[in-house]
Amino acid sequence: MWNFSCPLIVYGDNSLDYLAQVKGKKAFIVTDKNILKLGLIKPVTDKLDEAKIQWEIFDDVEPEPSLTTIKKGGVAVGKYQPDWVIGIGGGSCMDAAKAIILLLARPELEPESLSVLEEFNFRTKARLMAIPTTSGTGSEATWAIVLTDTKDNRKLGLGSTECMPDVAILDPVMVMGMPPQITADTGMDVICHAIEGYTSVWGTSMTLGPGLIATRLTLEYLARAYKDGGDLEARKEMMNAATMGGMSFGNSMAGLAHSTGHALGAIFHVPHGRAVGLFLPYTMEYLINESAETTAKYAEIARYCRVASSGSDKECALALVARIRALAGELGQPLSVKDCGVGQAEYEKEIPRLIERALNEVMTMTVTRIPGEEDLGRIFKYAYEGKSIDF
Amino acid sequence: MAKYLSQEWCDLYKEEINKSKAYEEAAKTWEGDFYFITEPGGPVKEKGFMYVDLYHGKCRACEIVTDPNKYKPAFTLAAPYNIWKQIATKKLDSTKALITRQSKLTGDMAKIMRYTKAANELTNCTMLVPTEWLD
Ligand SMILES: [Fe+2]
């Protein structure tokens, strides 16, 4: 038994108009202070006013939402008792909204217990909506929740299949003002979701489609959106790509670029998309070197995306790796950990912790070549220097 | 061949765990015991309890228990016979089984999630036990 789930996806120009059709009485908006300052909440609340839905804003979400913030949001939502919870922002805000709606149903739980082991049935109280303001995490179309335990700087992969949003609204006006750096960071996350979802051992014929299309869209439109934020077509297609990326890995699993990137992000505070995007070419090379199965899948992607037209699977797969490095270069993204500004001595000291974290991610188990401590250590070292993986 | 849910099977499983270098490395800091519970259904008529005590990369005990009150393990993992069979033969991923509620875990989930690799190696050990299935 497995399942494929995704929200009702409202997309394209004027998508926010959908809000005026929503039935409900009270909406609890989960966001951060920056989104509020950028004026991205007002177009939403204007529509809610039209629909005669009252609203309250919780804007305390920080970039890597902590258990403490979620607890605070849980108390606030409990007092407000809304019938909609709306996450507006990047992955952090949308993930926080998922966690907060679970606490609306089960206020007695601690945020670290918001996992598949519990039942929530929150839809008897409220429904969940996600409105992304970045094109990256795909959180609007996944049930996963990433929270940070600030005690030991550890990222916790939580969530329950129940907390797939009911509705995701992809309105390009919400991303048009995204600065180039965030466009680049979050866009690299998309290509990781798409490619890792496509090649995950949990993937099936149900999940291949979104991964393939999301990869092609990202290769075609990300650099355009980065260079000209006002390019409406590129912005729209990157929004679609991000959501499809979510549908890809959210219904299968991410892979090694995510487990290694997560570890780097947690210890050295490199933004998520930048960290996973950095590791993607290295981890692809690692898989290409031993796994014919994954190499064949990379080759399928390369051919579909017109990155390579002839050549063996290995040649096509390596052409895809080269294309991803070229894209990262075009976006001014770091190609090595050294380029991220992490000091060598400090990095080397942390390698055991990086290994320990990456080793125990589910995402490390869902690839066709599972690295042990030794291989992970070498991947981390090569990625620091910017050396292609030759083992 | 050892029959599923027999003490003989448990002895072989314990042996395989204690032979596994990969498990030892991944679980070197793990401390925690389990009941693996087979729910009645199919060829299994009564709830079956297997007690497994894992400590610092080794299996200290593995036994079939008839009185579930004998131990108070930190974790329990329960599933019907057909699901256990699929997990043990790697036809079903144990995390997928949890997500789809085909198996039920009690205990500190966050702790288990820090030892994903060890859990994977533990399943690899079940593959090595020549098992006489009940159906
Ligand atoms: Fe990601």
Coordinates of N, CA, C and O in Angstrom, one line a residue, chain A residues 62-229:
Chain A
E62 N 10.2 32.0 12.2 CA 11.5 32.4 11.8 C 12.0 31.5 10.7 O 11.4 30.5 10.4
P63 N 13.1 31.8 10.0 CA 13.6 31.0 8.8 C 13.6 29.5 9.1 O 13.2 28.7 8.2
E64 N 14.1 29.0 10.2 CA 14.1 27.6 10.4 C 13.2 27.4 11.7 O 13.8 27.4 12.8
P65 N 11.9 27.2 11.5 CA 11.0 27.3 12.6 C 11.4 26.4 13.8 O 11.7 25.2 13.5
S66 N 11.4 26.9 14.9 CA 11.8 26.1 16.1 C 10.6 25.5 16.8 O 9.5 26.0 16.5
L67 N 10.8 24.6 17.6 CA 9.7 23.9 18.3 C 9.0 24.9 19.2 O 7.8 24.9 19.4
T68 N 9.8 25.9 19.8 CA 9.2 26.9 20.7 C 8.2 27.8 19.9 O 7.2 28.1 20.4
T69 N 8.6 28.2 18.7 CA 7.7 29.0 17.9 C 6.4 28.3 17.6 O 5.3 28.8 17.6
I70 N 6.5 27.0 17.2 CA 5.4 26.2 16.9 C 4.4 26.1 18.1 O 3.2 26.2 18.0
K71 N 5.1 25.9 19.3 CA 4.3 25.8 20.5 C 3.5 27.1 20.7 O 2.3 27.1 21.1
K72 N 4.1 28.2 20.5 CA 3.5 29.5 20.6 C 2.3 29.7 19.6 O 1.2 30.1 20.0
G73 N 2.6 29.2 18.4 CA 1.5 29.3 17.4 C 0.4 28.4 17.7 O -0.8 28.7 17.5
G74 N 0.7 27.2 18.4 CA -0.4 26.3 18.8 C -1.3 26.9 19.8 O -2.5 26.7 19.8
V75 N -0.7 27.7 20.7 CA -1.5 28.4 21.8 C -2.4 29.4 21.1 O -3.6 29.5 21.4
A76 N -1.8 30.2 20.2 CA -2.6 31.3 19.5 C -3.7 30.7 18.7 O -4.8 31.2 18.7
V77 N -3.5 29.6 18.0 CA -4.5 29.0 17.1 C -5.6 28.4 18.0 O -6.8 28.5 17.7
G78 N -5.2 27.9 19.1 CA -6.2 27.3 20.1 C -7.1 28.4 20.6 O -8.3 28.2 20.8
K79 N -6.6 29.6 20.8 CA -7.4 30.7 21.3 C -8.4 31.2 20.2 O -9.5 31.5 20.5
Y80 N -7.9 31.2 19.0 CA -8.6 31.8 17.9 C -9.7 30.9 17.3 O -10.7 31.3 16.9
Q81 N -9.4 29.6 17.3 CA -10.3 28.5 16.8 C -10.8 28.9 15.4 O -12.0 29.0 15.2
P82 N -9.9 28.9 14.4 CA -10.3 29.2 13.0 C -10.9 28.0 12.3 O -10.8 26.9 12.8
D83 N -11.5 28.2 11.2 CA -11.9 27.1 10.3 C -11.0 27.0 9.1 O -11.2 26.1 8.3
W84 N -10.0 27.9 9.0 CA -9.0 27.8 8.0 C -7.7 28.2 8.6 O -7.6 29.2 9.4
V85 N -6.6 27.4 8.3 CA -5.3 27.9 8.7 C -4.5 28.1 7.3 O -4.6 27.2 6.5
I86 N -4.0 29.3 7.1 CA -3.3 29.6 5.9 C -1.9 29.9 6.1 O -1.5 30.9 6.8
G87 N -1.0 29.1 5.5 CA 0.4 29.3 5.6 C 0.8 30.2 4.4 O 0.6 29.8 3.2
I88 N 1.4 31.4 4.6 CA 1.8 32.2 3.5 C 3.3 32.5 3.7 O 3.8 33.1 4.7
G89 N 4.1 32.1 2.7 CA 5.5 32.4 2.7 C 6.3 31.3 2.0 O 5.8 30.6 1.2
G90 N 7.5 31.1 2.5 CA 8.4 30.0 2.0 C 8.1 28.7 2.8 O 7.1 28.7 3.5
G91 N 8.9 27.8 2.6 CA 8.7 26.5 3.3 C 8.5 26.6 4.8 O 7.7 25.9 5.4
S92 N 9.2 27.5 5.4 CA 9.2 27.6 6.9 C 7.7 28.0 7.3 O 7.2 27.4 8.2
C93 N 7.1 29.0 6.6 CA 5.8 29.4 7.0 C 4.8 28.3 6.7 O 3.8 28.1 7.5
M94 N 4.9 27.7 5.6 CA 3.9 26.6 5.2 C 4.1 25.4 6.1 O 3.1 24.9 6.6
D95 N 5.3 25.1 6.5 CA 5.5 24.0 7.4 C 5.0 24.3 8.8 O 4.4 23.5 9.5
A96 N 5.2 25.6 9.2 CA 4.7 26.0 10.5 C 3.2 25.9 10.5 O 2.6 25.5 11.5
A97 N 2.6 26.3 9.4 CA 1.1 26.2 9.3 C 0.6 24.8 9.5 O -0.4 24.5 10.2
K98 N 1.3 23.8 8.9 CA 1.0 22.4 9.0 C 1.1 22.0 10.5 O 0.2 21.3 11.0
A99 N 2.2 22.4 11.1 CA 2.3 21.9 12.5 C 1.3 22.6 13.4 O 0.7 22.0 14.3
I100 N 1.0 23.9 13.1 CA 0.0 24.6 14.0 C -1.4 24.0 13.8 O -2.1 23.9 14.8
I101 N -1.8 23.6 12.6 CA -3.1 23.0 12.5 C -3.2 21.7 13.2 O -4.2 21.3 13.7
L102 N -2.1 21.0 13.2 CA -2.1 19.7 14.0 C -2.3 20.0 15.5 O -3.0 19.2 16.2
L103 N -1.7 21.1 16.0 CA -1.8 21.4 17.4 C -3.2 21.9 17.7 O -3.7 21.8 18.8
L104 N -3.9 22.5 16.7 CA -5.3 22.9 16.9 C -6.1 21.7 17.2 O -7.0 21.8 18.1
A105 N -5.8 20.6 16.6 CA -6.6 19.3 16.8 C -6.1 18.6 18.1 O -6.9 18.0 18.8
R106 N -4.8 18.7 18.4 CA -4.2 17.9 19.5 C -3.4 18.9 20.3 O -2.2 18.7 20.4
P107 N -4.0 19.8 21.0 CA -3.2 20.9 21.7 C -2.4 20.3 22.9 O -1.4 20.9 23.3
E108 N -2.7 19.0 23.3 CA -1.9 18.5 24.4 C -0.5 17.9 23.9 O 0.3 17.7 24.8
L109 N -0.3 17.8 22.6 CA 0.9 17.3 22.1 C 2.1 18.3 22.1 O 1.8 19.5 21.9
E110 N 3.3 17.8 22.3 CA 4.5 18.6 22.1 C 4.8 18.6 20.6 O 4.6 17.6 19.9
P111 N 5.3 19.8 20.1 CA 5.6 19.8 18.7 C 6.5 18.7 18.1 O 6.3 18.3 17.0
E112 N 7.4 18.2 18.9 CA 8.2 17.1 18.4 C 7.5 15.8 18.3 O 8.0 14.8 17.7
S113 N 6.2 15.7 18.7 CA 5.4 14.5 18.6 C 4.5 14.6 17.4 O 3.6 13.7 17.3
L114 N 4.6 15.6 16.6 CA 3.7 15.7 15.4 C 4.1 14.8 14.3 O 4.6 15.3 13.3
S115 N 3.9 13.5 14.5 CA 4.5 12.6 13.6 C 3.4 11.6 13.1 O 2.3 11.7 13.5
V116 N 3.8 10.7 12.2 CA 2.9 9.7 11.6 C 2.4 8.8 12.7 O 1.4 8.0 12.4
L117 N 2.9 8.8 13.9 CA 2.4 7.9 14.9 C 1.1 8.3 15.5 O 0.4 7.6 16.1
E118 N 0.8 9.6 15.3 CA -0.4 10.2 15.9 C -1.6 10.3 14.9 O -1.3 10.5 13.7
E119 N -2.8 10.3 15.4 CA -3.9 10.7 14.6 C -4.4 12.1 15.0 O -4.4 12.4 16.2
F120 N -4.8 12.9 14.0 CA -5.2 14.3 14.3 C -6.6 14.6 14.0 O -7.3 15.3 14.7
N121 N -7.1 14.2 12.8 CA -8.4 14.5 12.4 C -8.8 16.0 12.5 O -9.8 16.4 12.9
F122 N -7.8 16.8 12.1 CA -8.0 18.3 12.3 C -9.1 18.8 11.4 O -9.7 19.9 11.6
R123 N -9.5 18.1 10.3 CA -10.5 18.7 9.4 C -11.9 18.8 10.0 O -12.8 19.4 9.4
T124 N -12.1 18.2 11.1 CA -13.4 18.4 11.8 C -13.4 19.9 12.3 O -14.5 20.4 12.7
K125 N -12.2 20.5 12.5 CA -12.2 21.8 13.0 C -11.8 22.8 11.9 O -12.4 23.9 11.8
A126 N -10.8 22.6 11.1 CA -10.3 23.6 10.2 C -9.7 22.9 9.0 O -9.3 21.7 9.0
R127 N -9.5 23.7 7.9 CA -8.8 23.1 6.7 C -7.6 24.0 6.5 O -7.4 25.0 7.1
L128 N -6.7 23.4 5.7 CA -5.3 23.9 5.5 C -5.1 24.5 4.1 O -5.4 23.8 3.1
M129 N -4.6 25.7 4.0 CA -4.3 26.3 2.7 C -2.8 26.7 2.7 O -2.3 27.2 3.8
A130 N -2.2 26.6 1.6 CA -0.8 27.1 1.5 C -0.6 28.1 0.3 O -1.1 27.8 -0.8
I131 N 0.0 29.2 0.6 CA 0.2 30.2 -0.5 C 1.7 30.5 -0.5 O 2.2 31.3 0.3
P132 N 2.4 29.9 -1.5 CA 3.9 30.1 -1.5 C 4.3 31.5 -2.0 O 3.7 32.0 -2.9
T133 N 5.3 32.0 -1.4 CA 5.9 33.3 -1.9 C 7.3 33.1 -2.4 O 8.0 34.0 -2.7
T134 N 7.7 31.8 -2.5 CA 9.0 31.4 -3.1 C 8.7 30.2 -4.0 O 7.6 29.6 -3.9
S135 N 9.6 30.0 -5.0 CA 9.4 28.8 -5.8 C 10.5 27.8 -5.5 O 11.5 27.8 -6.1
G136 N 10.2 27.0 -4.5 CA 11.3 26.1 -4.0 C 10.9 24.9 -3.3 O 11.0 23.8 -3.8
T137 N 10.5 25.0 -2.0 CA 10.4 23.9 -1.1 C 9.3 22.9 -1.6 O 9.4 21.7 -1.3
G138 N 8.3 23.4 -2.3 CA 7.2 22.5 -2.7 C 6.4 22.1 -1.5 O 5.5 21.3 -1.6
S139 N 6.6 22.8 -0.4 CA 5.9 22.5 0.8 C 4.4 22.6 0.7 O 3.6 21.9 1.4
E140 N 3.9 23.4 -0.3 CA 2.5 23.6 -0.6 C 1.9 22.2 -1.1 O 0.7 22.1 -1.1
A141 N 2.7 21.3 -1.5 CA 2.2 20.1 -2.1 C 2.9 18.8 -1.4 O 2.9 17.8 -2.0
T142 N 3.3 19.0 -0.2 CA 3.8 17.8 0.6 C 3.2 17.8 2.0 O 2.7 18.9 2.4
W143 N 3.3 16.7 2.6 CA 2.8 16.7 4.0 C 3.9 16.8 5.0 O 3.7 16.8 6.2
A144 N 5.2 16.9 4.5 CA 6.3 16.9 5.5 C 6.4 18.2 6.2 O 6.0 19.3 5.7
I145 N 6.9 18.2 7.4 CA 7.2 19.4 8.2 C 8.6 19.3 8.7 O 9.0 18.3 9.3
V146 N 9.4 20.3 8.4 CA 10.8 20.3 8.9 C 10.8 21.4 10.0 O 10.6 22.6 9.8
L147 N 11.2 21.0 11.2 CA 11.3 21.9 12.3 C 12.7 21.8 12.9 O 13.4 20.8 12.7
T148 N 13.1 22.8 13.6 CA 14.5 22.8 14.2 C 14.4 22.7 15.7 O 13.7 23.4 16.4
D149 N 15.1 21.7 16.2 CA 15.3 21.6 17.6 C 16.5 22.4 18.0 O 17.7 22.0 17.7
T150 N 16.3 23.6 18.6 CA 17.4 24.5 18.8 C 18.4 24.0 19.9 O 19.5 24.4 20.0
K151 N 17.9 23.0 20.7 CA 18.8 22.4 21.7 C 20.1 21.8 21.1 O 21.2 22.1 21.6
D152 N 20.0 21.1 20.0 CA 21.2 20.5 19.4 C 21.2 20.8 17.9 O 21.9 20.1 17.2
N153 N 20.5 21.9 17.5 CA 20.6 22.3 16.1 C 20.2 21.2 15.1 O 20.8 21.1 14.1
R154 N 19.3 20.4 15.5 CA 19.0 19.3 14.6 C 17.7 19.6 13.9 O 16.7 20.1 14.5
K155 N 17.6 19.2 12.6 CA 16.4 19.4 11.9 C 15.5 18.1 12.1 O 16.0 17.0 11.9
L156 N 14.3 18.3 12.5 CA 13.4 17.2 12.7 C 12.4 17.0 11.5 O 11.7 17.9 11.2
G157 N 12.4 15.9 10.9 CA 11.5 15.6 9.8 C 10.2 15.0 10.5 O 10.2 13.9 10.9
L158 N 9.2 15.9 10.5 CA 7.9 15.5 11.2 C 6.8 15.5 10.1 O 7.0 15.5 8.9
G159 N 5.6 15.5 10.6 CA 4.4 15.5 9.8 C 3.7 14.2 9.7 O 4.2 13.2 10.1
S160 N 2.5 14.3 9.2 CA 1.6 13.2 9.1 C 1.0 13.3 7.7 O 0.8 14.4 7.2
T161 N 0.6 12.2 7.1 CA 0.0 12.3 5.8 C -1.3 13.1 5.8 O -1.7 13.7 4.8
E162 N -1.8 13.3 7.0 CA -3.0 14.2 7.1 C -2.7 15.6 6.7 O -3.6 16.3 6.3
C163 N -1.5 16.1 7.0 CA -1.3 17.5 6.8 C -0.9 18.0 5.4 O -0.2 19.0 5.2
M164 N -1.3 17.2 4.4 CA -1.2 17.7 3.0 C -2.2 18.9 3.0 O -3.4 18.7 3.4
P165 N -1.8 20.1 2.5 CA -2.8 21.2 2.4 C -4.0 20.8 1.5 O -3.9 20.0 0.6
D166 N -5.2 21.3 1.9 CA -6.4 21.1 1.1 C -6.3 21.9 -0.2 O -6.7 21.4 -1.3
V167 N -5.7 23.1 -0.1 CA -5.6 24.0 -1.3 C -4.3 24.6 -1.3 O -3.7 25.0 -0.3
A168 N -3.7 24.7 -2.5 CA -2.4 25.5 -2.7 C -2.8 26.5 -3.7 O -3.3 26.2 -4.8
I169 N -2.4 27.8 -3.5 CA -2.7 28.8 -4.4 C -1.4 29.4 -5.0 O -0.5 29.9 -4.2
L170 N -1.2 29.2 -6.2 CA 0.1 29.6 -6.9 C -0.2 30.9 -7.7 O -0.5 30.8 -8.9
D171 N -0.1 32.0 -7.1 CA -0.4 33.2 -7.8 C 1.0 33.9 -8.1 O 1.7 34.2 -7.1
P172 N 1.3 34.2 -9.3 CA 2.6 34.8 -9.6 C 2.9 36.1 -8.9 O 4.0 36.4 -8.7
V173 N 1.8 36.8 -8.6 CA 2.1 38.1 -7.9 C 2.9 37.9 -6.6 O 3.6 38.8 -6.1
M174 N 2.7 36.7 -6.0 CA 3.3 36.5 -4.7 C 4.9 36.3 -4.9 O 5.6 36.3 -3.9
V175 N 5.3 36.0 -6.1 CA 6.8 35.7 -6.2 C 7.5 36.7 -7.1 O 8.7 36.7 -7.2
M176 N 6.8 37.6 -7.7 CA 7.4 38.5 -8.7 C 8.5 39.4 -8.0 O 9.5 39.7 -8.7
G177 N 8.4 39.7 -6.7 CA 9.3 40.5 -6.1 C 10.5 39.8 -5.4 O 11.3 40.4 -4.8
M178 N 10.5 38.4 -5.6 CA 11.6 37.6 -5.0 C 13.0 38.1 -5.4 O 13.2 38.1 -6.6
P179 N 13.9 38.4 -4.5 CA 15.2 38.8 -4.9 C 16.0 37.7 -5.7 O 15.7 36.5 -5.4
P180 N 16.9 38.1 -6.5 CA 17.7 37.0 -7.3 C 18.3 36.0 -6.4 O 18.2 34.8 -6.8
Q181 N 18.9 36.3 -5.3 CA 19.6 35.3 -4.5 C 18.6 34.3 -4.0 O 18.9 33.1 -4.0
I182 N 17.4 34.7 -3.5 CA 16.4 33.7 -3.0 C 15.8 32.9 -4.2 O 15.6 31.7 -4.1
T183 N 15.7 33.6 -5.4 CA 15.2 32.9 -6.6 C 16.2 31.7 -6.9 O 15.8 30.6 -7.2
A184 N 17.5 32.0 -6.8 CA 18.5 31.0 -7.1 C 18.5 29.9 -6.1 O 18.5 28.7 -6.4
D185 N 18.6 30.3 -4.8 CA 18.6 29.3 -3.7 C 17.4 28.3 -3.8 O 17.6 27.1 -3.8
T186 N 16.2 28.9 -3.9 CA 15.0 28.1 -3.8 C 14.9 27.3 -5.1 O 14.4 26.2 -5.1
G187 N 15.3 27.9 -6.2 CA 15.2 27.2 -7.5 C 16.1 25.9 -7.5 O 15.8 24.9 -8.1
M188 N 17.3 26.0 -6.9 CA 18.1 24.8 -6.8 C 17.5 23.7 -6.0 O 17.7 22.5 -6.3
D189 N 16.7 24.1 -5.0 CA 15.9 23.1 -4.2 C 15.0 22.3 -5.2 O 14.8 21.1 -5.0
V190 N 14.3 23.1 -6.1 CA 13.3 22.5 -7.0 C 14.0 21.4 -7.8 O 13.5 20.2 -7.9
I191 N 15.1 21.6 -8.4 CA 15.8 20.6 -9.2 C 16.2 19.4 -8.4 O 16.1 18.3 -8.9
C192 N 16.6 19.7 -7.2 CA 16.9 18.5 -6.3 C 15.7 17.7 -6.0 O 15.7 16.4 -6.1
H193 N 14.6 18.3 -5.7 CA 13.3 17.5 -5.4 C 12.9 16.7 -6.7 O 12.5 15.6 -6.6
A194 N 13.0 17.4 -7.8 CA 12.6 16.8 -9.1 C 13.4 15.5 -9.4 O 12.9 14.4 -9.6
I195 N 14.8 15.7 -9.4 CA 15.7 14.6 -9.8 C 15.7 13.6 -8.7 O 15.7 12.4 -9.0
E196 N 15.7 14.0 -7.4 CA 15.8 13.0 -6.4 C 14.5 12.2 -6.2 O 14.5 11.0 -6.0
G197 N 13.4 12.9 -6.4 CA 12.1 12.2 -6.4 C 12.0 11.2 -7.6 O 11.5 10.1 -7.4
Y198 N 12.5 11.6 -8.7 CA 12.5 10.7 -9.9 C 13.3 9.5 -9.7 O 12.9 8.4 -10.2
T199 N 14.4 9.6 -9.0 CA 15.3 8.4 -8.9 C 15.2 7.7 -7.5 O 15.8 6.7 -7.3
S200 N 14.3 8.2 -6.7 CA 14.1 7.5 -5.3 C 13.6 6.1 -5.5 O 12.8 5.8 -6.4
V201 N 14.1 5.2 -4.6 CA 13.6 3.8 -4.7 C 12.2 3.7 -4.2 O 11.5 2.7 -4.5
W202 N 11.7 4.8 -3.6 CA 10.2 4.8 -3.3 C 9.4 5.3 -4.5 O 8.2 5.3 -4.4
G203 N 10.0 5.8 -5.5 CA 9.3 6.3 -6.6 C 8.6 5.2 -7.4 O 9.0 4.0 -7.4
T204 N 7.5 5.6 -8.0 CA 6.7 4.6 -8.9 C 6.3 5.3 -10.1 O 6.6 6.5 -10.3
S205 N 5.6 4.6 -11.0 CA 5.1 5.3 -12.2 C 4.2 6.5 -11.9 O 4.0 7.3 -12.7
M206 N 3.6 6.5 -10.7 CA 2.8 7.6 -10.3 C 3.6 8.9 -10.0 O 3.0 10.0 -10.1
T207 N 4.8 8.7 -9.6 CA 5.6 9.9 -9.2 C 6.6 10.4 -10.3 O 7.2 11.4 -10.1
L208 N 6.8 9.6 -11.3 CA 7.8 10.0 -12.3 C 7.5 11.2 -13.1 O 8.4 12.1 -13.3
G209 N 6.2 11.4 -13.4 CA 5.8 12.5 -14.3 C 6.2 13.8 -13.7 O 6.9 14.6 -14.4
P210 N 5.7 14.1 -12.5 CA 6.0 15.5 -12.0 C 7.5 15.8 -11.9 O 8.0 16.9 -12.1
G211 N 8.3 14.7 -11.5 CA 9.7 14.9 -11.4 C 10.4 15.3 -12.7 O 11.2 16.2 -12.8
L212 N 9.9 14.6 -13.8 CA 10.5 14.8 -15.1 C 10.2 16.2 -15.6 O 11.1 17.0 -16.0
I213 N 8.9 16.6 -15.5 CA 8.5 17.9 -16.0 C 9.2 19.0 -15.2 O 9.6 20.0 -15.7
A214 N 9.2 18.8 -13.8 CA 9.8 19.9 -13.0 C 11.2 20.1 -13.3 O 11.7 21.2 -13.3
T215 N 12.0 19.0 -13.7 CA 13.4 19.2 -14.0 C 13.5 20.0 -15.3 O 14.3 21.0 -15.4
R216 N 12.7 19.7 -16.3 CA 12.8 20.4 -17.6 C 12.4 21.8 -17.4 O 13.1 22.7 -17.9
L217 N 11.4 22.1 -16.6 CA 11.0 23.5 -16.4 C 12.1 24.3 -15.7 O 12.4 25.4 -16.1
T218 N 12.7 23.7 -14.7 CA 13.8 24.4 -14.0 C 14.9 24.7 -14.9 O 15.5 25.8 -14.9
L219 N 15.3 23.7 -15.7 CA 16.5 23.9 -16.6 C 16.1 25.0 -17.6 O 17.0 25.8 -18.0
E220 N 14.9 25.1 -17.9 CA 14.5 26.1 -19.0 C 14.2 27.5 -18.4 O 14.6 28.5 -19.0
Y221 N 13.7 27.6 -17.2 CA 13.2 28.9 -16.7 C 13.9 29.5 -15.5 O 13.7 30.7 -15.2
L222 N 14.7 28.7 -14.8 CA 15.3 29.2 -13.5 C 16.2 30.4 -13.8 O 16.1 31.4 -13.2
A223 N 17.1 30.2 -14.8 CA 18.1 31.2 -15.0 C 17.4 32.5 -15.5 O 17.8 33.6 -15.2
R224 N 16.3 32.3 -16.3 CA 15.5 33.5 -16.8 C 14.9 34.2 -15.6 O 15.0 35.5 -15.5
A225 N 14.3 33.5 -14.7 CA 13.7 34.2 -13.5 C 14.7 34.9 -12.6 O 14.5 35.9 -12.0
Y226 N 15.9 34.3 -12.6 CA 17.0 34.9 -11.8 C 17.5 36.2 -12.4 O 17.7 37.2 -11.7
K227 N 17.6 36.1 -13.8 CA 18.2 37.3 -14.4 C 17.2 38.4 -14.5 O 17.5 39.6 -14.5
D228 N 15.9 38.1 -14.7 CA 14.9 39.1 -14.9 C 13.7 38.7 -14.0 O 12.8 37.9 -14.5
G229 N 13.6 39.2 -12.8 CA 12.5 38.9 -11.9 C 11.2 39.2 -12.4 O 10.2 38.7 -12.0

